mmCIF file of C-alpha atoms in Angstrom:
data_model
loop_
_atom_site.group_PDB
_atom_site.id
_atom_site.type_symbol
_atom_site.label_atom_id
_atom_site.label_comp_id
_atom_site.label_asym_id
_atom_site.label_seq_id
_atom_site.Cartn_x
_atom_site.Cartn_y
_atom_site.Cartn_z
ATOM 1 C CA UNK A 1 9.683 -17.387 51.111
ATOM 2 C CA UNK A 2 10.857 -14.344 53.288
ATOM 3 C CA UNK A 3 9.205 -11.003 53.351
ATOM 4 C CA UNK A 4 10.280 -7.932 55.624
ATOM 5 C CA UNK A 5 7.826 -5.878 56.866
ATOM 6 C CA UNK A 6 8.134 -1.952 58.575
ATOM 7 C CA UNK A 7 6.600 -2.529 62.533
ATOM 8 C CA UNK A 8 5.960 0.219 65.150
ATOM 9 C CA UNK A 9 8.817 1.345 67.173
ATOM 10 C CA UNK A 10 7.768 1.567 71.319
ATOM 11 C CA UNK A 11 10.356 2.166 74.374
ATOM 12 C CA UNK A 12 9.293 -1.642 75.598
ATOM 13 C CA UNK A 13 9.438 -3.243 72.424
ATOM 14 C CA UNK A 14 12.458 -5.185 72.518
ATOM 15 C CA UNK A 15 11.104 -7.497 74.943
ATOM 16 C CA UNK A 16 8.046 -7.751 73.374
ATOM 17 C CA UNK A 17 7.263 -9.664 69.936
ATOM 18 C CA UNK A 18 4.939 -7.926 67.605
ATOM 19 C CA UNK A 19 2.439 -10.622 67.415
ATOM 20 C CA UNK A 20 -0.553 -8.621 65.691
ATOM 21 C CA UNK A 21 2.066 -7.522 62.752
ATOM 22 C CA UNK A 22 3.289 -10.811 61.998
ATOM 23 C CA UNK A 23 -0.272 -12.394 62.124
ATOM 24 C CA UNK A 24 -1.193 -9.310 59.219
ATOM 25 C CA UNK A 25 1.549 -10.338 57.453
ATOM 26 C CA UNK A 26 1.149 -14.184 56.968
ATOM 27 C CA UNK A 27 -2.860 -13.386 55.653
ATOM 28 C CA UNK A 28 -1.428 -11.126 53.252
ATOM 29 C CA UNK A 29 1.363 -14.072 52.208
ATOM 30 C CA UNK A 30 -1.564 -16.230 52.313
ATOM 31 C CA UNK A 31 -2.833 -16.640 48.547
ATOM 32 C CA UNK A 32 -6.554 -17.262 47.293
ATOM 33 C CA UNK A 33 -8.696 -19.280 47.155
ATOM 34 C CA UNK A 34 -6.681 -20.054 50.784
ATOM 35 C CA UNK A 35 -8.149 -17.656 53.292
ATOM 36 C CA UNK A 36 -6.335 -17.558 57.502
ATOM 37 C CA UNK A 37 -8.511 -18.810 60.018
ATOM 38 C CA UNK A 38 -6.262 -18.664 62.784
ATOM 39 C CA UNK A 39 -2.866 -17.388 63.749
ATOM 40 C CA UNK A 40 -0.870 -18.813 66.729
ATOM 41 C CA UNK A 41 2.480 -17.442 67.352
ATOM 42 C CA UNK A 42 4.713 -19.563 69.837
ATOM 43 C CA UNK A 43 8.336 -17.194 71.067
ATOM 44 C CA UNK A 44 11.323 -18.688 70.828
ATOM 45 C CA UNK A 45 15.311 -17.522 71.313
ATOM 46 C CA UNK A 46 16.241 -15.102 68.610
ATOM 47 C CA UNK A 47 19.048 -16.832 66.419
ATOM 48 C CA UNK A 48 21.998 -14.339 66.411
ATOM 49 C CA UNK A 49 23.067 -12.299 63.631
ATOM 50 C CA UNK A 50 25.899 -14.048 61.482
ATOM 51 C CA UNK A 51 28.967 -13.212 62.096
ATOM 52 C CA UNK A 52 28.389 -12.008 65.920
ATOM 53 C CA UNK A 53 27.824 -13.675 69.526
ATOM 54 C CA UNK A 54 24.200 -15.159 71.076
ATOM 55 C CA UNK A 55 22.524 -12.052 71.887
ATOM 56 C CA UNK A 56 21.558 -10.956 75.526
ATOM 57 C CA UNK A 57 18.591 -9.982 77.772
ATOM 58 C CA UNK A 58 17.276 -6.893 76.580
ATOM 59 C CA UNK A 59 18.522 -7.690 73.110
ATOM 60 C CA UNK A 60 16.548 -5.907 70.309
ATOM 61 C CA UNK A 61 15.826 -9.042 68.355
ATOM 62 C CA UNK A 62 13.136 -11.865 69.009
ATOM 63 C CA UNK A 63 11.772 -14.423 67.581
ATOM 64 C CA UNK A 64 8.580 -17.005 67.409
ATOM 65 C CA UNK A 65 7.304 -19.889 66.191
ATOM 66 C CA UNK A 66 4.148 -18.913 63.745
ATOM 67 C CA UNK A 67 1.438 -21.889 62.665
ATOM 68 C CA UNK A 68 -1.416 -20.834 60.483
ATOM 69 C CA UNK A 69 -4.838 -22.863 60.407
ATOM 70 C CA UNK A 70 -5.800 -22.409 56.056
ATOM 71 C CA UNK A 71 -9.193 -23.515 54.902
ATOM 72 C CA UNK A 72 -9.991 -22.878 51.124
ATOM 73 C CA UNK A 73 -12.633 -20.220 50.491
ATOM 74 C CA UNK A 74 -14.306 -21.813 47.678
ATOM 75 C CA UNK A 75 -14.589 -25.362 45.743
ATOM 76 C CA UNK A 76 -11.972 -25.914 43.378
ATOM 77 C CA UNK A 77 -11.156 -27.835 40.121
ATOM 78 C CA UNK A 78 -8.950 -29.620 37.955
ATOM 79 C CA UNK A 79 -9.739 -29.876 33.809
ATOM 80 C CA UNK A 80 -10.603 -32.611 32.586
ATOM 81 C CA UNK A 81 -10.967 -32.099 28.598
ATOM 82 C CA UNK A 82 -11.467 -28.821 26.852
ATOM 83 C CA UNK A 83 -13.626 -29.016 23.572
ATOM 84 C CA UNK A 84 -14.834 -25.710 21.553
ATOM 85 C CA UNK A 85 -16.025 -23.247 23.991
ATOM 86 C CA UNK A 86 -16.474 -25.932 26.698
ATOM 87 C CA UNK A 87 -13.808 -26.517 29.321
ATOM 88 C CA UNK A 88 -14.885 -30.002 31.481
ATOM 89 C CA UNK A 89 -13.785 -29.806 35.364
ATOM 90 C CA UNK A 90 -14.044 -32.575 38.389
ATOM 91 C CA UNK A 91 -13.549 -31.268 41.843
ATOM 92 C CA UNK A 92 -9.793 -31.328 42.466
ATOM 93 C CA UNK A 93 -10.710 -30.842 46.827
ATOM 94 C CA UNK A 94 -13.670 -30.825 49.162
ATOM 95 C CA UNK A 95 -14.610 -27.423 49.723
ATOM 96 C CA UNK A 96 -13.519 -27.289 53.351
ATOM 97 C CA UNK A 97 -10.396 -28.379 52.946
ATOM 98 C CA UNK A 98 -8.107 -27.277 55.870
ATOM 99 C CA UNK A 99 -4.336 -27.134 55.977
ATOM 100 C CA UNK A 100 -1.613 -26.035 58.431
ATOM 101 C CA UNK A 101 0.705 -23.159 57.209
ATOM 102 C CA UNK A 102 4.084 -22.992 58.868
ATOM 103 C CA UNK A 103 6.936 -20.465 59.176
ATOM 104 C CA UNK A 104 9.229 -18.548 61.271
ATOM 105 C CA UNK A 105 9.613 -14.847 62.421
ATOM 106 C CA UNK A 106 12.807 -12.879 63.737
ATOM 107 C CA UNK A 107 11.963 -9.206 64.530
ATOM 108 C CA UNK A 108 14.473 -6.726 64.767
ATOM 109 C CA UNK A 109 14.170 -3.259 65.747
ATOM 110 C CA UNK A 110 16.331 -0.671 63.919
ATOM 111 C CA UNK A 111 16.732 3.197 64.198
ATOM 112 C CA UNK A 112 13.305 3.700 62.564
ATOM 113 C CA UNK A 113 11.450 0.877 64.317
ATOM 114 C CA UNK A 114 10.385 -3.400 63.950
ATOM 115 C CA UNK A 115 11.115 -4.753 61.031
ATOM 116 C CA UNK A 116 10.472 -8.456 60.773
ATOM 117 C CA UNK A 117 11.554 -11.560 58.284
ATOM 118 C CA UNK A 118 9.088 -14.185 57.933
ATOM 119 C CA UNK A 119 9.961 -17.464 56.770
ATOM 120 C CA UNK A 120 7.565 -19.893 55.668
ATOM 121 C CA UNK A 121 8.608 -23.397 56.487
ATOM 122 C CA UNK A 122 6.078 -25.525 54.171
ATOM 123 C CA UNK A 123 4.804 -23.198 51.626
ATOM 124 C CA UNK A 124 3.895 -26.402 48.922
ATOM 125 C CA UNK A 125 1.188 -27.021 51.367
ATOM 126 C CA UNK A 126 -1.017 -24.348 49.320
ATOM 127 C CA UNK A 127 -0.049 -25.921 45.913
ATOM 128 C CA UNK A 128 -1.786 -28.648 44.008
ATOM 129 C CA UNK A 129 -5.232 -28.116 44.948
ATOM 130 C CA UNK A 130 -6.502 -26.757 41.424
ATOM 131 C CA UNK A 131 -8.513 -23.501 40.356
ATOM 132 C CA UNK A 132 -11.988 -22.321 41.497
ATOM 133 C CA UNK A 133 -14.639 -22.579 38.534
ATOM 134 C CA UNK A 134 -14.252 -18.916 38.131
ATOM 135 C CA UNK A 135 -10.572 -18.920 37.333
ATOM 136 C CA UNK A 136 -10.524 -21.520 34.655
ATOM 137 C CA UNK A 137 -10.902 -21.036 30.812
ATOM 138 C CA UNK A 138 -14.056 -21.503 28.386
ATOM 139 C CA UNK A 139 -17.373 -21.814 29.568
ATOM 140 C CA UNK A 140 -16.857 -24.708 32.650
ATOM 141 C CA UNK A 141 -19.313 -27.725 32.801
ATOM 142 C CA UNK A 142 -19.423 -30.416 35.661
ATOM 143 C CA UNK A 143 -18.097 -33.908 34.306
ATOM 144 C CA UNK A 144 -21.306 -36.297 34.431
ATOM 145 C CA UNK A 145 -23.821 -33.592 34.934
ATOM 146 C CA UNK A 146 -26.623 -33.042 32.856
ATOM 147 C CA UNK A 147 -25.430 -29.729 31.706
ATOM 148 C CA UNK A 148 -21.921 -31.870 30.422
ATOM 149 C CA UNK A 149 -24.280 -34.122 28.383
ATOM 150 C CA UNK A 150 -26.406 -31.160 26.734
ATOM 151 C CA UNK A 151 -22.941 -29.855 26.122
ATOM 152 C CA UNK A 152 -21.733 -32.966 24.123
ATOM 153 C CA UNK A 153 -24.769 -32.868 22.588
ATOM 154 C CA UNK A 154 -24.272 -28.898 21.148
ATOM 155 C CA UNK A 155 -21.033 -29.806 20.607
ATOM 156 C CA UNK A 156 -21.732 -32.858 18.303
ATOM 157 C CA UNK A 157 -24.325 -30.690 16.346
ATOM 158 C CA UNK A 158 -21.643 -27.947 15.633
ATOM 159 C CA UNK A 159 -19.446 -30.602 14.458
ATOM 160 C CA UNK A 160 -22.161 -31.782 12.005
ATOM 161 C CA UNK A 161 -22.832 -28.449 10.882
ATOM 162 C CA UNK A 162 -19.246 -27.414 10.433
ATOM 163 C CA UNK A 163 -19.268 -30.719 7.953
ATOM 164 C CA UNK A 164 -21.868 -29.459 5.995
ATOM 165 C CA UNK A 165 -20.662 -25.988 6.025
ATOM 166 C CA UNK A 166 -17.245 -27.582 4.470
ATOM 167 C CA UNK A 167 -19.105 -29.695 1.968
ATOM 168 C CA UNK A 168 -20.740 -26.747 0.609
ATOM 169 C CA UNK A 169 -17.828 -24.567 0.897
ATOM 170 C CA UNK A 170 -16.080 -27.160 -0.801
ATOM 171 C CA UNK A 171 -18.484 -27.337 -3.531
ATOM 172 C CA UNK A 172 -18.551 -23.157 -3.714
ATOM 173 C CA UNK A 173 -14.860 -23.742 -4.582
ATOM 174 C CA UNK A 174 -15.020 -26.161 -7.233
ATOM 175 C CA UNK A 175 -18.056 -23.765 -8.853
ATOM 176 C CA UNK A 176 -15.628 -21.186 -8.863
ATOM 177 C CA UNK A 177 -12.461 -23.063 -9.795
ATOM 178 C CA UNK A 178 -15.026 -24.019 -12.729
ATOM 179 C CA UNK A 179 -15.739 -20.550 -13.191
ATOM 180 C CA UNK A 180 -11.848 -19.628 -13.145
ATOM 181 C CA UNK A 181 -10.934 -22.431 -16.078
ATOM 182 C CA UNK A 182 -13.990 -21.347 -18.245
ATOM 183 C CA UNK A 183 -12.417 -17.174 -17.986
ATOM 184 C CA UNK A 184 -9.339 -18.387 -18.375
ATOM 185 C CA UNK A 185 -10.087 -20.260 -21.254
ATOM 186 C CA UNK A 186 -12.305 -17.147 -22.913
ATOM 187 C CA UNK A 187 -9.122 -14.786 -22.009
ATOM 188 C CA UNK A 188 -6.529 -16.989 -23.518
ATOM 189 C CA UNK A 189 -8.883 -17.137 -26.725
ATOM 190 C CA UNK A 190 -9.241 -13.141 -26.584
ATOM 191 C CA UNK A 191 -5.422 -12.949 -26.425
ATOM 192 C CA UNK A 192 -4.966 -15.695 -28.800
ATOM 193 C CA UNK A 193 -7.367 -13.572 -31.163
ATOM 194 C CA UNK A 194 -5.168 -10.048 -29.996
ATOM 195 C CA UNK A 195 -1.990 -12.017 -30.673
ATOM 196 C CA UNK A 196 -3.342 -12.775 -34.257
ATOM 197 C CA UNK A 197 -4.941 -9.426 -35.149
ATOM 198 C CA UNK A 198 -1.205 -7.717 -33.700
ATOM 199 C CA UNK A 199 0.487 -9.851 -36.477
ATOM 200 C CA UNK A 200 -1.976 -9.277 -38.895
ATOM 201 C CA UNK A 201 -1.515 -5.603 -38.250
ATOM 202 C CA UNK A 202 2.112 -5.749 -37.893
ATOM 203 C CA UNK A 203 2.379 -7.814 -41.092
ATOM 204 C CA UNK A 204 -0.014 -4.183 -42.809
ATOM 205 C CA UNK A 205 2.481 -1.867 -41.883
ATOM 206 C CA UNK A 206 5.709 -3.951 -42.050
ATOM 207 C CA UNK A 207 4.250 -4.276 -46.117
ATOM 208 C CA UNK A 208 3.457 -0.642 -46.258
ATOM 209 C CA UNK A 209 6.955 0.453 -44.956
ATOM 210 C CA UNK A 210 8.517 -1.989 -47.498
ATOM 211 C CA UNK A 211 6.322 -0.166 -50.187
ATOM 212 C CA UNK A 212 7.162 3.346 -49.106
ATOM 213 C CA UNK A 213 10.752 2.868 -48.837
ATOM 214 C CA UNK A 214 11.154 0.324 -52.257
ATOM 215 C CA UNK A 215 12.767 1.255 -55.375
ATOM 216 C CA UNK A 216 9.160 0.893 -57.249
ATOM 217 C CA UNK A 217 8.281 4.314 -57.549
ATOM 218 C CA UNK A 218 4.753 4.024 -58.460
ATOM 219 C CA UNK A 219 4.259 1.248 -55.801
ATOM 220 C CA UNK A 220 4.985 4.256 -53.464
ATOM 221 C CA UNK A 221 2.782 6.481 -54.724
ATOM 222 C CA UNK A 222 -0.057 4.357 -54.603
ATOM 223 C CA UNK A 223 1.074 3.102 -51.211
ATOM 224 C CA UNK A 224 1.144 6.655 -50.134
ATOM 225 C CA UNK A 225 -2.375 7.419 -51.392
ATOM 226 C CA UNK A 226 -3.761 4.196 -50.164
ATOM 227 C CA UNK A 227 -2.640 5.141 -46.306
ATOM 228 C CA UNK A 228 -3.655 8.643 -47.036
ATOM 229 C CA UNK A 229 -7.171 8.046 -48.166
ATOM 230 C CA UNK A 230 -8.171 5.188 -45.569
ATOM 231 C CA UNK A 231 -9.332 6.007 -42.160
ATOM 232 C CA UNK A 232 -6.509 4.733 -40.003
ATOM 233 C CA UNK A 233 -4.483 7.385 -38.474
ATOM 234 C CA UNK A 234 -1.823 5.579 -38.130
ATOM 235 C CA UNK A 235 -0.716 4.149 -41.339
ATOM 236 C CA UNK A 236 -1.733 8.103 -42.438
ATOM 237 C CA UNK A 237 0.897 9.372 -40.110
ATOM 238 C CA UNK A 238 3.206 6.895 -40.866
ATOM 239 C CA UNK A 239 3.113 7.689 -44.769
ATOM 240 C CA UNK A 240 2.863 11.240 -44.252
ATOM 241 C CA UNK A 241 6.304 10.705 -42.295
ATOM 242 C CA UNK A 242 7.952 8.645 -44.827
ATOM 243 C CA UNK A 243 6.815 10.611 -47.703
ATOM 244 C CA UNK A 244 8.364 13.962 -46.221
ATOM 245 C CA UNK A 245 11.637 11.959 -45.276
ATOM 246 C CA UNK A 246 11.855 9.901 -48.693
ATOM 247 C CA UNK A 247 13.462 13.261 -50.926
ATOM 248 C CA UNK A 248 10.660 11.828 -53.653
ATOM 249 C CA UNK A 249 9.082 15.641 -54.389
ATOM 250 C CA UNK A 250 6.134 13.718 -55.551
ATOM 251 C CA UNK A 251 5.528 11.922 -52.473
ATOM 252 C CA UNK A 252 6.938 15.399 -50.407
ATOM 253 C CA UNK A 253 4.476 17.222 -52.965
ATOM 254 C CA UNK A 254 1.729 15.078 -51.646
ATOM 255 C CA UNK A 255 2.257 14.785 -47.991
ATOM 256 C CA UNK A 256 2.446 18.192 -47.492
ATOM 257 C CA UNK A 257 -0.671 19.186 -49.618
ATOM 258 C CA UNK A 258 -2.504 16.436 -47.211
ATOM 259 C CA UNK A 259 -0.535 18.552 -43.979
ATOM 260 C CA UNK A 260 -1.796 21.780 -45.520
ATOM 261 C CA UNK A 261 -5.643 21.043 -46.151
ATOM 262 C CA UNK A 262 -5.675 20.071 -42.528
ATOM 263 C CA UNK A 263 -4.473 23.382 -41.019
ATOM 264 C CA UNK A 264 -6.131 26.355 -40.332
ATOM 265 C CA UNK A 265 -3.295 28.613 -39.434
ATOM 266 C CA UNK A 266 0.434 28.062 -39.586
ATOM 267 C CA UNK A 267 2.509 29.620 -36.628
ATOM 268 C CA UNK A 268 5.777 31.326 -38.246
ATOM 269 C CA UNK A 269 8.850 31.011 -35.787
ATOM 270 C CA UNK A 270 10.908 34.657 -37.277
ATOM 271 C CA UNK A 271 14.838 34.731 -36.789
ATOM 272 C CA UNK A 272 17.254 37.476 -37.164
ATOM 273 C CA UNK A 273 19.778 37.777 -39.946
ATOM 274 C CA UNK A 274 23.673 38.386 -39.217
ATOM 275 C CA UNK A 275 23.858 40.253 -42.669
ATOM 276 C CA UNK A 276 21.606 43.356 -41.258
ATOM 277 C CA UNK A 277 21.892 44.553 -37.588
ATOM 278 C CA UNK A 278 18.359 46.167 -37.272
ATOM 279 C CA UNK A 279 17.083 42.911 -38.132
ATOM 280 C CA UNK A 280 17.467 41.967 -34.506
ATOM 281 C CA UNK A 281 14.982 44.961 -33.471
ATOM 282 C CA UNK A 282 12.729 44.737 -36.286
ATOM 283 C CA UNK A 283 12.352 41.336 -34.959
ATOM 284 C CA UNK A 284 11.714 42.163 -31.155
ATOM 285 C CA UNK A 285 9.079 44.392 -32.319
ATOM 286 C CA UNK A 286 7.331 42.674 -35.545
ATOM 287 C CA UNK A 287 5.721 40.176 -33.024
ATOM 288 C CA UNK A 288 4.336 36.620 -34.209
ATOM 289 C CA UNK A 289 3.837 35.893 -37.712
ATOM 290 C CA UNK A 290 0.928 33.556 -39.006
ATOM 291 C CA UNK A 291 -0.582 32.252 -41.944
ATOM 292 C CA UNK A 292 -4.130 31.375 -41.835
ATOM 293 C CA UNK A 293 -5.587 28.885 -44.303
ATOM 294 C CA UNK A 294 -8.946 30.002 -45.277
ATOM 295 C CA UNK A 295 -9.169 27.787 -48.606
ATOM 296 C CA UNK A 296 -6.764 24.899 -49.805
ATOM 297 C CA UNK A 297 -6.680 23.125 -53.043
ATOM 298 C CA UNK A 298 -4.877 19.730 -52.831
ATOM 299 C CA UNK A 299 -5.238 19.214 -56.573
ATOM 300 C CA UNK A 300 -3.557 22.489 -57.930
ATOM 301 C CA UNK A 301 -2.177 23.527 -54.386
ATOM 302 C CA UNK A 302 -3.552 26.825 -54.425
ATOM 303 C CA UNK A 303 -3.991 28.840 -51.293
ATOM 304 C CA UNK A 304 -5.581 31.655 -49.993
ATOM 305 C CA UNK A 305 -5.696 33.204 -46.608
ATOM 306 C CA UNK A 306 -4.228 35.854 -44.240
ATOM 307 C CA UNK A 307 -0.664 36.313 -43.614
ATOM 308 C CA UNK A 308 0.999 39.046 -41.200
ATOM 309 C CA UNK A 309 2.227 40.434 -37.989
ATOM 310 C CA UNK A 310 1.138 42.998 -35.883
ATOM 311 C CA UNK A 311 4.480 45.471 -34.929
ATOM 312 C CA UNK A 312 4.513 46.964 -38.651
ATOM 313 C CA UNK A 313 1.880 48.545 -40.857
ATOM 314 C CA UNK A 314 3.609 47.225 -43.667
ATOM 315 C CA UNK A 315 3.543 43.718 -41.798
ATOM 316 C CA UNK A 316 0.211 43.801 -40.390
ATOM 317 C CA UNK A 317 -2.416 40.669 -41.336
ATOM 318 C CA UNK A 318 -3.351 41.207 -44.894
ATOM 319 C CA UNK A 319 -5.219 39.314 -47.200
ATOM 320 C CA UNK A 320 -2.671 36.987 -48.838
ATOM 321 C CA UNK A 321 -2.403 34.259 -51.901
ATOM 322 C CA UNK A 322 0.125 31.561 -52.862
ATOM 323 C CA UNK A 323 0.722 28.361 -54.163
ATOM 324 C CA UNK A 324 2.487 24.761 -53.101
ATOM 325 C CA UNK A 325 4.989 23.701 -55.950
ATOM 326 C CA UNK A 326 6.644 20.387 -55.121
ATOM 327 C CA UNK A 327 7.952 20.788 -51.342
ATOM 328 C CA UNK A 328 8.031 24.832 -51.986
ATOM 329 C CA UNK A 329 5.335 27.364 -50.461
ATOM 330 C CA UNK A 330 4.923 30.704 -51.740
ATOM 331 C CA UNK A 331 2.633 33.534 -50.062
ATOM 332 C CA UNK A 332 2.451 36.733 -50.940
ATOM 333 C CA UNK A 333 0.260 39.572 -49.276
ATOM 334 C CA UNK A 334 0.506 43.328 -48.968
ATOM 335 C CA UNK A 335 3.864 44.453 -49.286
ATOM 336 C CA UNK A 336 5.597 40.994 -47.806
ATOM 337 C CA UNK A 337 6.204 37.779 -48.597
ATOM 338 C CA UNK A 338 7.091 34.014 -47.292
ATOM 339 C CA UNK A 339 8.588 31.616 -49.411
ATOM 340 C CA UNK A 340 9.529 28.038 -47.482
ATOM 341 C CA UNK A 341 11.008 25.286 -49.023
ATOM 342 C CA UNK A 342 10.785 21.407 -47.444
ATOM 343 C CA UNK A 343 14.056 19.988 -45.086
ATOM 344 C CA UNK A 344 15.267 17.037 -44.147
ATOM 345 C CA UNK A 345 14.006 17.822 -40.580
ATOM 346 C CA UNK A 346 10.811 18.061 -41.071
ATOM 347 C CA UNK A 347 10.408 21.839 -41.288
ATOM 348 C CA UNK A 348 10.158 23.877 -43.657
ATOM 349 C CA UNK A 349 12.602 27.200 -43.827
ATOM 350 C CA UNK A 350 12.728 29.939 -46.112
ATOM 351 C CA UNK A 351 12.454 33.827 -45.606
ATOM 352 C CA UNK A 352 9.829 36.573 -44.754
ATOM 353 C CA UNK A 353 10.611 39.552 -46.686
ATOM 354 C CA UNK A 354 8.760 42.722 -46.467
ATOM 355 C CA UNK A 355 9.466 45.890 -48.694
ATOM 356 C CA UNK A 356 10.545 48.205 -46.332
ATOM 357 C CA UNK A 357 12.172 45.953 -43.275
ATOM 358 C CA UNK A 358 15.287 43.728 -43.627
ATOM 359 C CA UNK A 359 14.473 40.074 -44.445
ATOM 360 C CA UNK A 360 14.239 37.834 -41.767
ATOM 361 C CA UNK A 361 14.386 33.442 -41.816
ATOM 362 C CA UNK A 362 11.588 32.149 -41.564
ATOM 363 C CA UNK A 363 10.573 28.493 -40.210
ATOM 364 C CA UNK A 364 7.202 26.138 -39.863
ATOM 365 C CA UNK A 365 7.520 22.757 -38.326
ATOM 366 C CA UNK A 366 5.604 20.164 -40.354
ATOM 367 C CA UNK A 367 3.744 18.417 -37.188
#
């Protein structure tokens, strides 16, 4: 181990080793628990630099012989067992242990003063001699003492309880793994029971698709008014959709009676004709057109409402009356007219005609 260290610079210092310096330095080398009791420092020839001839008198390097007396500060330990928080020590030396540190010193003064290299000779002296109590992990008990038997004792205890603790935690576990197979069991009989009532359903509508689209006729009719008068929504939609889709006008007829007694106003969508170019500005200005459904009868398909829009006198909402025939609507009202007629699409297109503006096409979407 070699350490340099900066020194004080003085005229008569080459002669002269810097014995205080040196004996500062070694207690700082010195590590704890070790503490310096004494310091002697014996001078001896300076060894030359390498590479360049003995020095002479007056030389500005010297050297000396250092020996340091070390006694350890405090009692120290080795481990003998650790267990749970518990770390078991026996003395590893007596507390007033003393050893003899070793080492050499060359001093050298430079251009900004001493500088010296110390070189310890038998640093292993300081080794092997354990930890203070302090320094060690876990709380540290005395091998053999009392407080190591009431330790064994605790620690036995905790290793009883942590047995129990795992026989009841093992228990806790098998009550829940019990737990686990008995909802497992009531969710595979809930999906069991889903499974069933999605085939059941899926085998209702598969049979009323087959009705709706068969070659029986009457078997689609009453199909049709089956769906229609039950209370699920979606074999009604589903047989509303077919009906307007199947070209049948009776089932059309009585899908869209069904639509019409569950509307209160039908939004007109208004588009201009190529055949008449103020169309286009009647139609900017005529804003929307709806028909609202104040009475609807599904038997005879008679209707009565409102119909108009507000950009034309002649247009404005009016009192209005018409009639469903098959898949055709007819409404009349002061001075104008809408007749629609049922497509493929689901809409249902016709024109709005009024007596003293140019016709305009007329569409409702059948939603």
């Amino acid at each position: 181990m070699a350490l340099a260290a900066g020194l004080p610079s003085s005229a008569a210092a080459a002669a002269e080793f810097p014995a205080d310096q040196v004996r500062a330095e070694i207690a700082r080398l010195v590590p704890p628990p070790w503490i310096v009791e004494e310091v002697t420092v014996a001078p001896m020839p300076a060894p030359a630099p390498e590479g360049k001839p003995a020095g002479k008198e007056g030389d500005s390097r010297v050297a000396a012989r250092i020996g340091a007396k070390l006694k350890l500060a405090k009692p120290t330990y080795l481990i003998d067992a650790r267990e749970g928080p518990f770390t078991f020590i026996r003395p590893a030396t007596a507390p007033d242990l003393e050893k003899t540190l070793t080492a050499t010193a060359v001093a050298t003064r430079g251009a900004t003063g001493w500088t010296a290299r110390i070189e310890l000779q038998n640093p292993e002296v300081m080794e092997g001699v354990g930890k203070p109590a302090d320094e060690l992990p876990g709380l540290t008990v005395l091998s053999g003492s009392d407080n190591a038997r009431a330790a064994r004792e605790q620690l036995d205890r905790d290793a009883r309880q942590r047995v129990a603790e795992e026989q009841a935690r093992r228990r806790r576990e098998e009550e829940l793994l019990a737990e686990q197979a008995a909802t497992a069991k009531a969710e595979s009989e809930r999906l069991d029971a889903a499974r069933k009532q999605v085939e059941a359903r899926t085998a209702q509508v598969a049979d009323l698709r087959v009705k709706l689209l068969g070659a029986d006729r009457p078997a689609r009719i009453a199909a049709y008014e089956a769906a229609l008068g039950g209370n699920d929504p979606a074999l009604r939609q589903m047989a509303a959709e077919a009906a307007l889709q199947s070209r049948d006008p009776v089932l059309a007829n009585l899908a869209l009676k069904d639509w019409l007694a569950r509307r209160k106003a039908l939004p007109v969508q208004l588009y201009a004709t190529k055949e008449d170019g103020n169309s286009e500005t009647v139609l900017n200005n005529l804003g929307p057109l709806t028909l609202e459904v104040e009475s609807f009868n599904p038997v005879t398909g008679a209707l009565a409402g409102r119909l108009g829009a507000p950009g034309y006198s002649i247009a404005k909402p009016s009192a209005a009356v018409g009639a469903l025939a098959q898949a055709e609507l007819a409404v009349n009202g002061y001075g104008c007219a809408l007749t629609l007629r049922l497509t493929e699409h689901r809409t249902m297109d016709g024109l709005f005609r009024c007596q003293t503006l140019p016709t305009l096409i007329a569409r409702v979407t059948v939603d």
